[in-house]
Amino acid sequence: MKTKAFIKHALTGNEAAAYAMKQINPDVVAAYPITPATEIVQIFSKYVSNGEVTTEFVPVESEHSAMSVCVGASASGARVMTATASQGLALMHEILYIAASLRLPIVMVVGNRALSGPINIHCDHSDAMGSRDSGWIQMFCENANEVYHTVIMAVKIAEKVNLPCMVGMDGFIITHGMEVIETIDDEEVKRFISKRTPLYSVLDIEKPITIGPLDLFDWYFEHKRSQLEGMLQAKKVIPEVVEEYNQRFGTNFPAFLETYRMDDAEFAIISMSSAAGTMKEAIDIKREEGLKVGLLRIKTTRPFPYEILREKTKGLKAIGIMDRAESWSTMGGPLSIEVKSALYPLDKRPFAIDFVFGLGGREFPIEDAFKIIDITRKLSEGEEFPEFVHIGLKE
Amino acid sequence: MKFKSWKDLPEGAIVRDVPTSPEFKTGDWKSRTPKYIPEKCTHDLLCWLYCPDSAIHVKDGKIEKFDLDYCKGCGICASICPQDAIEMVEEEV
């Protein structure tokens, strides 16, 4: 049952996210501006002023307050959204954990940007990777069109499993890059997300509750185990919601992992976000030259799709993992560490190498994508390399 | 405690059976106990007003009793009393 044709707009990633938020018409949005995600809430505040949404918009004095307001509002049963980036996300850090542990389905768009220092406003994934253990569902989009649709899906996913969800897009590359976005109409969005059914509401005077109580060595551990159920449930719900969306609107978005030209691939690149777009182009060119290379684009990193990765890397000779963040473990970036540990229990594993690239918005030209393919090919042929290499670094 | 395992816990670590504070006897925190001297007491009820734990019970405008299940022994009642009608004494162990 595909819907009528999409409505096409020329929008940046920020505009696309704000437009999705307008169609969602959340009950509460609390936000503080920060480059490169400022526009999302700036545009959204215009919708509020123009009466195009009925949202209670709370302009706060910091991101710590923004997330705190989101927690309070969400605990009352409201549908709540916000947006941030980089230092803003870092300032929210302690409240992120609280939102997740209270099982509040807040949806937040993140314009992925480097963390200080030195101060930098451009794209990398160090902000979101710093929140990877906060208990939020984390998704990363390849382009602005995917951001628009993912934000809508995220509302349904989050509210079904009662966990907050972060939708990431590369700072400036996606947040400020204009694209043709194919939107669905307001009524379709409303019908798809329907209404939130909260686990509890602090405003329900018939059923008074205490939230956020002190919880020491006697039950904290059990509460954390209970929280894990949400993430395990998300592994089932994310593909269901994405499949429902694809069916209804004729789209083809991945739930966890997108495979590109993997059918007869002998080695693969594992990538996330906008760099995957560049990598697809590079793979097309290298395929013309006869190289059997494919791409696995990881869309969702929390919960981490380790079973799918095991399945999709079966029979590969080598994988090259692309990390737009440092982990300071001295064994590569965070994505490579997780991908490698996902494959560890297998009898036959591909050779693996990590490519740390694009930090602080360093350009990722197609020549660098070729370089990554070339090194991964050599690795598949048995050549030795260090655990990780830097791509695009002035050496 | 009615819970046996993590599976019994309500999601979001919320507490449904409220209020829970009456079950939590904070009285065993104290090392000093208020000793009430009725002869000096004028029943101005300042102690009742200032007690942070609502541990002083009043009936018909008069001090009825000190509820030692909840009195933490802070001594605010003794220090606020203009008549010195309350003395803090060391708990006997």
PDB file of C-alpha atoms in Angstrom, chain B residues 35-77:
ATOM      1  CA  LYS B  35      14.604  15.085  75.970  1.00  0.00           C
ATOM      2  CA  TYR B  36      11.313  16.940  76.431  1.00  0.00           C
ATOM      3  CA  ILE B  37      10.791  18.921  79.646  1.00  0.00           C
ATOM      4  CA  PRO B  38       6.988  19.548  79.879  1.00  0.00           C
ATOM      5  CA  GLU B  39       7.243  21.863  82.908  1.00  0.00           C
ATOM      6  CA  LYS B  40       9.169  24.457  80.875  1.00  0.00           C
ATOM      7  CA  CYS B  41       7.059  24.085  77.701  1.00  0.00           C
ATOM      8  CA  THR B  42       4.690  26.947  76.757  1.00  0.00           C
ATOM      9  CA  HIS B  43       3.432  25.119  73.619  1.00  0.00           C
ATOM     10  CA  ASP B  44       4.492  27.863  71.225  1.00  0.00           C
ATOM     11  CA  LEU B  45       5.042  24.977  68.758  1.00  0.00           C
ATOM     12  CA  LEU B  46       8.235  26.446  67.260  1.00  0.00           C
ATOM     13  CA  CYS B  47       9.834  23.018  67.539  1.00  0.00           C
ATOM     14  CA  TRP B  48       6.935  21.478  65.600  1.00  0.00           C
ATOM     15  CA  LEU B  49       7.287  24.162  62.930  1.00  0.00           C
ATOM     16  CA  TYR B  50      11.035  23.790  62.557  1.00  0.00           C
ATOM     17  CA  CYS B  51      11.368  20.002  62.742  1.00  0.00           C
ATOM     18  CA  PRO B  52      12.617  18.934  59.281  1.00  0.00           C
ATOM     19  CA  ASP B  53      11.229  15.412  59.715  1.00  0.00           C
ATOM     20  CA  SER B  54       7.731  16.198  61.046  1.00  0.00           C
ATOM     21  CA  ALA B  55       8.738  14.054  64.011  1.00  0.00           C
ATOM     22  CA  ILE B  56       6.980  16.204  66.620  1.00  0.00           C
ATOM     23  CA  HIS B  57       3.297  15.432  66.928  1.00  0.00           C
ATOM     24  CA  VAL B  58       0.809  18.040  68.091  1.00  0.00           C
ATOM     25  CA  LYS B  59      -2.692  17.453  69.349  1.00  0.00           C
ATOM     26  CA  ASP B  60      -5.214  20.211  70.184  1.00  0.00           C
ATOM     27  CA  GLY B  61      -2.498  22.867  69.973  1.00  0.00           C
ATOM     28  CA  LYS B  62      -0.195  21.055  72.402  1.00  0.00           C
ATOM     29  CA  ILE B  63       2.956  18.972  72.040  1.00  0.00           C
ATOM     30  CA  GLU B  64       1.872  15.347  72.119  1.00  0.00           C
ATOM     31  CA  LYS B  65       5.034  13.363  71.525  1.00  0.00           C
ATOM     32  CA  PHE B  66       8.409  13.101  69.781  1.00  0.00           C
ATOM     33  CA  ASP B  67       8.290  10.371  67.131  1.00  0.00           C
ATOM     34  CA  LEU B  68      11.692   8.761  67.544  1.00  0.00           C
ATOM     35  CA  ASP B  69      11.160   6.477  64.522  1.00  0.00           C
ATOM     36  CA  TYR B  70      11.776   9.516  62.312  1.00  0.00           C
ATOM     37  CA  CYS B  71      13.735  11.954  64.540  1.00  0.00           C
ATOM     38  CA  LYS B  72      17.275  12.121  63.120  1.00  0.00           C
ATOM     39  CA  GLY B  73      18.580  13.847  66.243  1.00  0.00           C
ATOM     40  CA  CYS B  74      19.531  17.069  64.481  1.00  0.00           C
ATOM     41  CA  GLY B  75      18.742  19.205  67.562  1.00  0.00           C
ATOM     42  CA  ILE B  76      16.996  22.030  65.672  1.00  0.00           C
ATOM     43  CA  CYS B  77      14.038  21.751  68.067  1.00  0.00           C
TER      44      CYS B  77
END
